[in-house]
PDB file of C-alpha atoms in Angstrom:
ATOM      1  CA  UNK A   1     -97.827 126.113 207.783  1.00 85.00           C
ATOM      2  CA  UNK A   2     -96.240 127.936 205.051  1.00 90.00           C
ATOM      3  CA  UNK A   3     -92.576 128.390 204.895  1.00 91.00           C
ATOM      4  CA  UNK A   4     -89.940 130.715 202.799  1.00 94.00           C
ATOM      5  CA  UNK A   5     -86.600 129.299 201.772  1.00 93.00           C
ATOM      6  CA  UNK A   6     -83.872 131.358 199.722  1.00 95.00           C
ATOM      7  CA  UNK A   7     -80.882 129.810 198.377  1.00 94.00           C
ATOM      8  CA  UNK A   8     -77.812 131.306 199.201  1.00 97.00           C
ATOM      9  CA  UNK A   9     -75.773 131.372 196.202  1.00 95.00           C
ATOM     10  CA  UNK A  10     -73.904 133.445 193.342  1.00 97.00           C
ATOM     11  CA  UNK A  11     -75.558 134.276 190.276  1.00 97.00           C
ATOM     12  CA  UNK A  12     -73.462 131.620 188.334  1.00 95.00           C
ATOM     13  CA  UNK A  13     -73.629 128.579 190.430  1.00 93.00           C
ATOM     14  CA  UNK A  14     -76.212 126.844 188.104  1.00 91.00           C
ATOM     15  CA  UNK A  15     -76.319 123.156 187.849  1.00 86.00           C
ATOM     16  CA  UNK A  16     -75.749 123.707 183.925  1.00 88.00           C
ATOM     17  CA  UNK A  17     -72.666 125.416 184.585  1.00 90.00           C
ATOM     18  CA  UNK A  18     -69.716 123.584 184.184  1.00 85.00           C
ATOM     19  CA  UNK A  19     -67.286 125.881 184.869  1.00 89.00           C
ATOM     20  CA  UNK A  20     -64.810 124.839 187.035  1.00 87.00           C
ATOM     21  CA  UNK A  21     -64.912 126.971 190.409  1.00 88.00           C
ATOM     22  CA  UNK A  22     -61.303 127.599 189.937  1.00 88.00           C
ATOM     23  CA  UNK A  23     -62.620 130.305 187.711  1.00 91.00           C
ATOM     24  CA  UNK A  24     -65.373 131.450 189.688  1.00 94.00           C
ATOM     25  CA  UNK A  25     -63.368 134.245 190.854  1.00 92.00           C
ATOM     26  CA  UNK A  26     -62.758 135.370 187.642  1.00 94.00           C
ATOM     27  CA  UNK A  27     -66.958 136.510 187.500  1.00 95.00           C
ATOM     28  CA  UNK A  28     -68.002 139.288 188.797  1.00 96.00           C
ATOM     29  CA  UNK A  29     -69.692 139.456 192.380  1.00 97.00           C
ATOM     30  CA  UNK A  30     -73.068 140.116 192.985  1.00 98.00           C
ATOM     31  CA  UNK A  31     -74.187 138.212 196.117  1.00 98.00           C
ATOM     32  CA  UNK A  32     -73.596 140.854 198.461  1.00 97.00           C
ATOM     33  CA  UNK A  33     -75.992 143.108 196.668  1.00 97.00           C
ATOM     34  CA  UNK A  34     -78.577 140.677 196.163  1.00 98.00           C
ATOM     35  CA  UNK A  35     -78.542 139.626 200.059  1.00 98.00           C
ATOM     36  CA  UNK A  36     -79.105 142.944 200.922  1.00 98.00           C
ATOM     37  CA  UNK A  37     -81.853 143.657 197.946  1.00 97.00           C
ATOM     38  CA  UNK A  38     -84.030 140.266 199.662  1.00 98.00           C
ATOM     39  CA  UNK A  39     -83.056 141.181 203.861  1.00 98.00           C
ATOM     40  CA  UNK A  40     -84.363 144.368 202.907  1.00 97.00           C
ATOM     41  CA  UNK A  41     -87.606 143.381 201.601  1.00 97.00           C
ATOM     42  CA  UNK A  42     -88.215 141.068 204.466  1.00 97.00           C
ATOM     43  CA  UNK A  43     -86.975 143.443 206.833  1.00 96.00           C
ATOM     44  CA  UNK A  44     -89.905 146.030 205.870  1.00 96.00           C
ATOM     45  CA  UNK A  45     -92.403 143.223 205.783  1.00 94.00           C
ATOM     46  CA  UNK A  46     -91.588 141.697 209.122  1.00 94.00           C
ATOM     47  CA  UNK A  47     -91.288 138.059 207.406  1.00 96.00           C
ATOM     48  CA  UNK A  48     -89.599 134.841 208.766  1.00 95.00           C
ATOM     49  CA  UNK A  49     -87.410 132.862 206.236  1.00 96.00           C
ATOM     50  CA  UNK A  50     -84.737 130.328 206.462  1.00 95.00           C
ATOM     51  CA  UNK A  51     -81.547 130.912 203.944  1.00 97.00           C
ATOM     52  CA  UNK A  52     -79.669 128.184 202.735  1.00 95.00           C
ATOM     53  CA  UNK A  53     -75.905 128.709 202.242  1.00 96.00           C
ATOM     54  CA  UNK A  54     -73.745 126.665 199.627  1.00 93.00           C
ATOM     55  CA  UNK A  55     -70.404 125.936 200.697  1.00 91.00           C
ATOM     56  CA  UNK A  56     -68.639 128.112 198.210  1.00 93.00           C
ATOM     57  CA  UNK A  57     -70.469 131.221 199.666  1.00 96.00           C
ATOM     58  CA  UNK A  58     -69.549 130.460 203.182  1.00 95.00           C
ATOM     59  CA  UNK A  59     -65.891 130.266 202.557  1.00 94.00           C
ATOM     60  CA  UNK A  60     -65.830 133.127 200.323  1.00 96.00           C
ATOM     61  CA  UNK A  61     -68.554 135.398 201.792  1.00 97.00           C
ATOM     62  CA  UNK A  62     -68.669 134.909 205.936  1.00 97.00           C
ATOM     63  CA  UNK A  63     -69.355 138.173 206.640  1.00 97.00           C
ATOM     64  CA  UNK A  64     -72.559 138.300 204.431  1.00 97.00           C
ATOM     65  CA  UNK A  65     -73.787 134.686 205.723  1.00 97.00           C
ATOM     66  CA  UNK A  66     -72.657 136.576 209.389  1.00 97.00           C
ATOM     67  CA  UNK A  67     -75.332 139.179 208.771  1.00 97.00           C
ATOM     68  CA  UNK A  68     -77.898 136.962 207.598  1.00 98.00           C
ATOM     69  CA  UNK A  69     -77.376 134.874 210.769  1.00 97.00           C
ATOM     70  CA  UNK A  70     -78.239 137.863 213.093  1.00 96.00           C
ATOM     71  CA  UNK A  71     -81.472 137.380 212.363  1.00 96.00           C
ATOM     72  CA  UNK A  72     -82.806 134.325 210.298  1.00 96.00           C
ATOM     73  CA  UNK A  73     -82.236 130.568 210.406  1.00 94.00           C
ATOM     74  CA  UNK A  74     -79.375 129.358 207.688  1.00 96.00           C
ATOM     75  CA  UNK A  75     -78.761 126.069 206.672  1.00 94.00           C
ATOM     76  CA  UNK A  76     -76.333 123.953 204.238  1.00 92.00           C
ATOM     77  CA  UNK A  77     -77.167 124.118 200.764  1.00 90.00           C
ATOM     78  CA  UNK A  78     -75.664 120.967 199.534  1.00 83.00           C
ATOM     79  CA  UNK A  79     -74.557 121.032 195.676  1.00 75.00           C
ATOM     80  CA  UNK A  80     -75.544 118.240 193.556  1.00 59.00           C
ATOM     81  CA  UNK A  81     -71.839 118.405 192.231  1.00 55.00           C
ATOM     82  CA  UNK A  82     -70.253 117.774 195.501  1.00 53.00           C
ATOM     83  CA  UNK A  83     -72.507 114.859 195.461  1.00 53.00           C
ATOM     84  CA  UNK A  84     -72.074 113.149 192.474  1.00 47.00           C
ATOM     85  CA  UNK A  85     -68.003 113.869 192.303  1.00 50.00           C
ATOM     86  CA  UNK A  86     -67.573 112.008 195.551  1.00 52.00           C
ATOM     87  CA  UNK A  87     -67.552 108.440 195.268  1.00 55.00           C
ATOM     88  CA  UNK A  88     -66.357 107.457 198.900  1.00 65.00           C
ATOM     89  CA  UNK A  89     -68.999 107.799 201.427  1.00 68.00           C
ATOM     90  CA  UNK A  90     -66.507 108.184 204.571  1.00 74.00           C
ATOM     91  CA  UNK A  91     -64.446 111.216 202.701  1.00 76.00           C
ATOM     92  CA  UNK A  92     -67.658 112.588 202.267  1.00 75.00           C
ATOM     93  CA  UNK A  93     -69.659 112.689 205.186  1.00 79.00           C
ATOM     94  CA  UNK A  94     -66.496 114.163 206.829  1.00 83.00           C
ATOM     95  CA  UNK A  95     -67.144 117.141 204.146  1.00 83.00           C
ATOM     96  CA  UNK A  96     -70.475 117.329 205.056  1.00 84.00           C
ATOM     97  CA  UNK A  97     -69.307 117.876 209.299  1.00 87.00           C
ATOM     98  CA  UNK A  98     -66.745 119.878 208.411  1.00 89.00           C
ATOM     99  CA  UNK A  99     -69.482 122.460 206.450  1.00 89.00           C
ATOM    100  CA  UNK A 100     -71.796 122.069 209.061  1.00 91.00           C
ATOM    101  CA  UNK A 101     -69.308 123.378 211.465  1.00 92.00           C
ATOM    102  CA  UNK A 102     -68.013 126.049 209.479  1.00 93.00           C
ATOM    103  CA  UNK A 103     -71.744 127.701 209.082  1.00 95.00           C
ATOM    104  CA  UNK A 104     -72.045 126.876 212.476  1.00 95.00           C
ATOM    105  CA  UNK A 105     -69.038 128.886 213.386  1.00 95.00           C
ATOM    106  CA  UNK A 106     -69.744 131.983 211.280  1.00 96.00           C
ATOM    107  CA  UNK A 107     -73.575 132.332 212.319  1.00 94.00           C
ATOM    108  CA  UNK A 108     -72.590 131.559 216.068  1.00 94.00           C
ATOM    109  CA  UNK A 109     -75.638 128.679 216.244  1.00 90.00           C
ATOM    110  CA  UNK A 110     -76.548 124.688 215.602  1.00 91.00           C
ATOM    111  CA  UNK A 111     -76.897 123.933 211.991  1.00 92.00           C
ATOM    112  CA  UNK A 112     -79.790 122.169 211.795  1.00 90.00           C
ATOM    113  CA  UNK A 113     -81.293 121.929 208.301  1.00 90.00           C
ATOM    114  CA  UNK A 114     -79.930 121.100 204.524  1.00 89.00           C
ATOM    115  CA  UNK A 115     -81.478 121.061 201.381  1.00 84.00           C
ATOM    116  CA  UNK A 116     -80.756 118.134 199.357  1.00 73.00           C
ATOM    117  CA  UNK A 117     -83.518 119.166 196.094  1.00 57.00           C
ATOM    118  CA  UNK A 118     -81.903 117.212 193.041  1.00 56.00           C
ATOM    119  CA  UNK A 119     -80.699 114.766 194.613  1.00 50.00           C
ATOM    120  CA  UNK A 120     -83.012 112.043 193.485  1.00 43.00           C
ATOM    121  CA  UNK A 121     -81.672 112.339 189.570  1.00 42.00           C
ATOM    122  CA  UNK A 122     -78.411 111.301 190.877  1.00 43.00           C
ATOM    123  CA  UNK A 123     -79.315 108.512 192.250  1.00 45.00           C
ATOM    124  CA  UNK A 124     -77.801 109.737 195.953  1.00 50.00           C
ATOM    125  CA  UNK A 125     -81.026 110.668 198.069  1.00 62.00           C
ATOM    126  CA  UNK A 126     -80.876 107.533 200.192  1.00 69.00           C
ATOM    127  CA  UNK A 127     -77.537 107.695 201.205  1.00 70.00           C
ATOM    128  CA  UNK A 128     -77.221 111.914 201.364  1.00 73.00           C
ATOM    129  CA  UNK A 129     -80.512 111.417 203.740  1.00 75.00           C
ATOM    130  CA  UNK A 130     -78.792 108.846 205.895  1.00 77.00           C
ATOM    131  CA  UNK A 131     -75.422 110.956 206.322  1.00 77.00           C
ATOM    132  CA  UNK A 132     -77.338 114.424 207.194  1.00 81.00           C
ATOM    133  CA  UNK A 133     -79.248 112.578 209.823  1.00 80.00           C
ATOM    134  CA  UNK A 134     -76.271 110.723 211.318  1.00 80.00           C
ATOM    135  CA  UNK A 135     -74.686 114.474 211.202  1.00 78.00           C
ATOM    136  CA  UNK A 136     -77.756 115.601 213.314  1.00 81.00           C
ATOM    137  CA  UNK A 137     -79.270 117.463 210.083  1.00 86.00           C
ATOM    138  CA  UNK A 138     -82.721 117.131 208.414  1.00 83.00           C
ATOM    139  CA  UNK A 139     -82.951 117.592 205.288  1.00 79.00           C
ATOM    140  CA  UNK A 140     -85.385 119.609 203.036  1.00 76.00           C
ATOM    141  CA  UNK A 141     -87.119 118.414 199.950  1.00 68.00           C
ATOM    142  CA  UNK A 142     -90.518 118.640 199.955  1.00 64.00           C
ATOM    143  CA  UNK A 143     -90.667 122.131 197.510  1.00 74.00           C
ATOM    144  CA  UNK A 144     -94.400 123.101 196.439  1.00 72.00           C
ATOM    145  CA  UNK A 145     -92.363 125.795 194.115  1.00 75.00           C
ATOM    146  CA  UNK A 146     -88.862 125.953 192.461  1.00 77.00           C
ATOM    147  CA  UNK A 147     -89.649 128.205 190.179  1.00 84.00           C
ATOM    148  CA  UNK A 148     -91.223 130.996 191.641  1.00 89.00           C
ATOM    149  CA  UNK A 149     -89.996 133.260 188.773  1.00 92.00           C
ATOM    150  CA  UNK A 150     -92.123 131.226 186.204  1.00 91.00           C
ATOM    151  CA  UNK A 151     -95.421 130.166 187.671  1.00 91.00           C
ATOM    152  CA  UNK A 152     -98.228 132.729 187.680  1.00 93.00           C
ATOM    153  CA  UNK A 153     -99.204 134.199 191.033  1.00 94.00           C
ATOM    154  CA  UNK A 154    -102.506 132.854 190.854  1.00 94.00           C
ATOM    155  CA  UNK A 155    -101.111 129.793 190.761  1.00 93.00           C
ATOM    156  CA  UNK A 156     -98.473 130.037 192.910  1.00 93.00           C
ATOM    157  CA  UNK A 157    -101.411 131.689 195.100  1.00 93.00           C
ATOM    158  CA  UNK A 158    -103.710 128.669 194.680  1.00 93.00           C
ATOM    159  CA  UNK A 159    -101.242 125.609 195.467  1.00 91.00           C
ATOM    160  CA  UNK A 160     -99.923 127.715 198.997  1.00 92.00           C
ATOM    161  CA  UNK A 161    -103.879 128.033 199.862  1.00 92.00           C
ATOM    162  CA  UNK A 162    -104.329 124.007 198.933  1.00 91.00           C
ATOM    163  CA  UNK A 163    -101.021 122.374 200.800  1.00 87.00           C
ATOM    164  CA  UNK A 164    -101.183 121.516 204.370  1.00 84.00           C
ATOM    165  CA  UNK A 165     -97.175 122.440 205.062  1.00 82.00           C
ATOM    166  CA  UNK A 166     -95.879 124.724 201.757  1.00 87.00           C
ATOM    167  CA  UNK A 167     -92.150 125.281 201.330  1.00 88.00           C
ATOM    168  CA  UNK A 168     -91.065 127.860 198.610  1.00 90.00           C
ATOM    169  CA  UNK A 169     -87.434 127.555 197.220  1.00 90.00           C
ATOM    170  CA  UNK A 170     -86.403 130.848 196.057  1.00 94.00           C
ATOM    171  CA  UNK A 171     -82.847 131.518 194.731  1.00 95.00           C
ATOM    172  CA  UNK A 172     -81.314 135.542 195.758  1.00 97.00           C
ATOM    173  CA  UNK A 173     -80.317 135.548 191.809  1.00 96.00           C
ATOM    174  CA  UNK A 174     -84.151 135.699 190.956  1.00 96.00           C
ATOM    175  CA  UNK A 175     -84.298 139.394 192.376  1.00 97.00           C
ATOM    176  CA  UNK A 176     -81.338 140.538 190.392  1.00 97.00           C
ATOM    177  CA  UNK A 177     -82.752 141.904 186.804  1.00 97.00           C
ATOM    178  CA  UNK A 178     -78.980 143.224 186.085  1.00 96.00           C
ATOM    179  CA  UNK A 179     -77.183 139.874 186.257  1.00 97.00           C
ATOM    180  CA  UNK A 180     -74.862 139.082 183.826  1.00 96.00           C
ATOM    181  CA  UNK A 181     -76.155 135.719 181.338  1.00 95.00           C
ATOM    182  CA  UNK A 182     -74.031 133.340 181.287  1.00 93.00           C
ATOM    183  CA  UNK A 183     -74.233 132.839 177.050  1.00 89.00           C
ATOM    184  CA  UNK A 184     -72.982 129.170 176.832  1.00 89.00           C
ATOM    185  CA  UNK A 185     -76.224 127.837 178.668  1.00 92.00           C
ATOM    186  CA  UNK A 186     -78.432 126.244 175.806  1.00 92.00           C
ATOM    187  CA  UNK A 187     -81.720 128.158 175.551  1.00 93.00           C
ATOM    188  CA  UNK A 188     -83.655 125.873 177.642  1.00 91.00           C
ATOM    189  CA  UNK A 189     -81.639 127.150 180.456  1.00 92.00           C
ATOM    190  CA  UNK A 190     -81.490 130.525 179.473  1.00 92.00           C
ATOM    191  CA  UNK A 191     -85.611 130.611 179.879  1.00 90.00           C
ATOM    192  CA  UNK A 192     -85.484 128.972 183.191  1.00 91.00           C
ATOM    193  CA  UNK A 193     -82.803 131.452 184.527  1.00 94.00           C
ATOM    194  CA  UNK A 194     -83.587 134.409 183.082  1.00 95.00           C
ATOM    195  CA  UNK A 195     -87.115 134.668 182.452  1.00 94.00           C
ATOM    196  CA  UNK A 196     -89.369 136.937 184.970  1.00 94.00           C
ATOM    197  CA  UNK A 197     -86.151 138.932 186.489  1.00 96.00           C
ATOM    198  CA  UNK A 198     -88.435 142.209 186.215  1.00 95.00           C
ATOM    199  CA  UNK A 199     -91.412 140.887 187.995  1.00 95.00           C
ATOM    200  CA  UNK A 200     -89.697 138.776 190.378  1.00 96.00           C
ATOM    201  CA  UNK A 201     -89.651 141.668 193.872  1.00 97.00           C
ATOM    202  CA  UNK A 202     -93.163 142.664 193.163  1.00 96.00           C
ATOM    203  CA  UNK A 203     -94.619 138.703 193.409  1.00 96.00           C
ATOM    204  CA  UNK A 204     -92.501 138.123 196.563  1.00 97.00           C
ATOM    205  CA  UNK A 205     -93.863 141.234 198.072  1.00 97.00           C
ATOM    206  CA  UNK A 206     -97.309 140.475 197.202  1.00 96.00           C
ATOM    207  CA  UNK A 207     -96.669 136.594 198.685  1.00 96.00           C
ATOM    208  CA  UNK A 208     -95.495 138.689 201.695  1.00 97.00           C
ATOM    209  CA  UNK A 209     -98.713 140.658 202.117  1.00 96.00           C
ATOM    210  CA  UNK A 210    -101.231 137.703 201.054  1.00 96.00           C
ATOM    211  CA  UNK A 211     -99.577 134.917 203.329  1.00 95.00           C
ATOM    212  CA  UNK A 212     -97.874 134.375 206.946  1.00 94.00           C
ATOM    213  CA  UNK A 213     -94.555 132.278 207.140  1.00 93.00           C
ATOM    214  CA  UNK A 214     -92.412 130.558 209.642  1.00 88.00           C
ATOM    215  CA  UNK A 215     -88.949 129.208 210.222  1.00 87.00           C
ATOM    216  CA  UNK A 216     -89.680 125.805 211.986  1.00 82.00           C
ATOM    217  CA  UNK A 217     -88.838 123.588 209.125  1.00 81.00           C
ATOM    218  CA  UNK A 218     -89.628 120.056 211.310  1.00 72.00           C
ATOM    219  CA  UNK A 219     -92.955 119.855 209.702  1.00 64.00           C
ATOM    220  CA  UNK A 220     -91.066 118.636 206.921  1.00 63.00           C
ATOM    221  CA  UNK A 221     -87.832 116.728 207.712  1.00 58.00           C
ATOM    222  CA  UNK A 222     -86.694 113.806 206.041  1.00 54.00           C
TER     223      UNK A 222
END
């Protein structure tokens, strides 16, 4: 089974940016533009995905997470910084319900997925696992791709063909060849982020024409 995953976030919610979201209003918005640049692409191609929403982007964008909700699966995209800056488990699982119910409430259906990718560095899986499932959430980690900018298509071809269940992760930001870079990232990041904006549209439509996906996710629950 092959399934397609996008990320649901603004261009500037990197893990390597430290900004304080206190000034995230401050950058200009472009998540609007890129939902409706990656809806329309699957739209014309008839193609099933799931989206998954970071908090941030459901309180500041519910009528965009709204319109993705009319017609494919979201989920909570949990933040490795809301992770690792709580310390009390209680506190936090309560944040976890209380985002569950506010996607729930602006796409009108059950929550029923997460992704938790990064977790593992932190030192957090076991316990993020344990409160998603008590929450009535699986989670999502098992990624054959998170960089679907930067591996060749023949690649990325070859390990979809080869994997029983294959999950690609692919962030709305990667479509956007006009996004501002965000110059304090070291250059390591800068290559990861920015690298293979241009070609980005034409490999996801070609991964549209060469493969069929689905939204059942329960193949690969945790």
């Amino acid at each position: 089974m092959n399934i397609l995953t996008f990320d649901v976030a603004e261009w500037f919610q990197l893990p390597e940016n430290q900004t304080k979201e206190d000034a995230w209003l401050t950058y200009e918005p472009r998540l609007e533009a890129n939902t409706e640049r990656v809806l329309r692409i699957l739209d014309e191609t008839d193609a099933k995905a799931v989206f998954f929403v970071t908090d941030w982007v459901a309180r500041h964008y519910p009528e965009t997470v709204g319109k993705i909700a009319e017609k494919y699966e979201i989920g909570l995209f949990v933040e490795r910084r809301q992770v690792v800056e709580k310390e009390d488990v209680v506190s936090f699982k309560n944040e976890i319900k209380s985002l569950v119910e506010r996607l729930a409430d602006i796409g009108g259906r059950k929550i029923r997925y997460a992704r938790t990718s990064g977790f593992a560095k932190s030192g957090c899986d076991a316990k993020m696992l344990e409160m998603l499932n008590e929450c009535g959430i699986g989670a999502v980690n098992d990624v054959i791709c998170r960089n679907f900018r930067l591996m060749p298509y023949f690649l990325l071809k070859r390990k979809i063909r080869n994997s029983d269940n294959a999950l690609l992760d692919i962030a709305l930001r990667d479509f956007d060849v006009s996004q501002p870079m965000l110059r304090e990232l070291p250059m390591s990041c800068k290559i990861k982020y920015y690298i293979g904006l241009q070609e980005a549209e034409h490999k996801l439509r070609k991964l549209l024409k060469d493969f069929q996906f689905e939204d059942n996710l329960s193949c690969i629950f945790r």
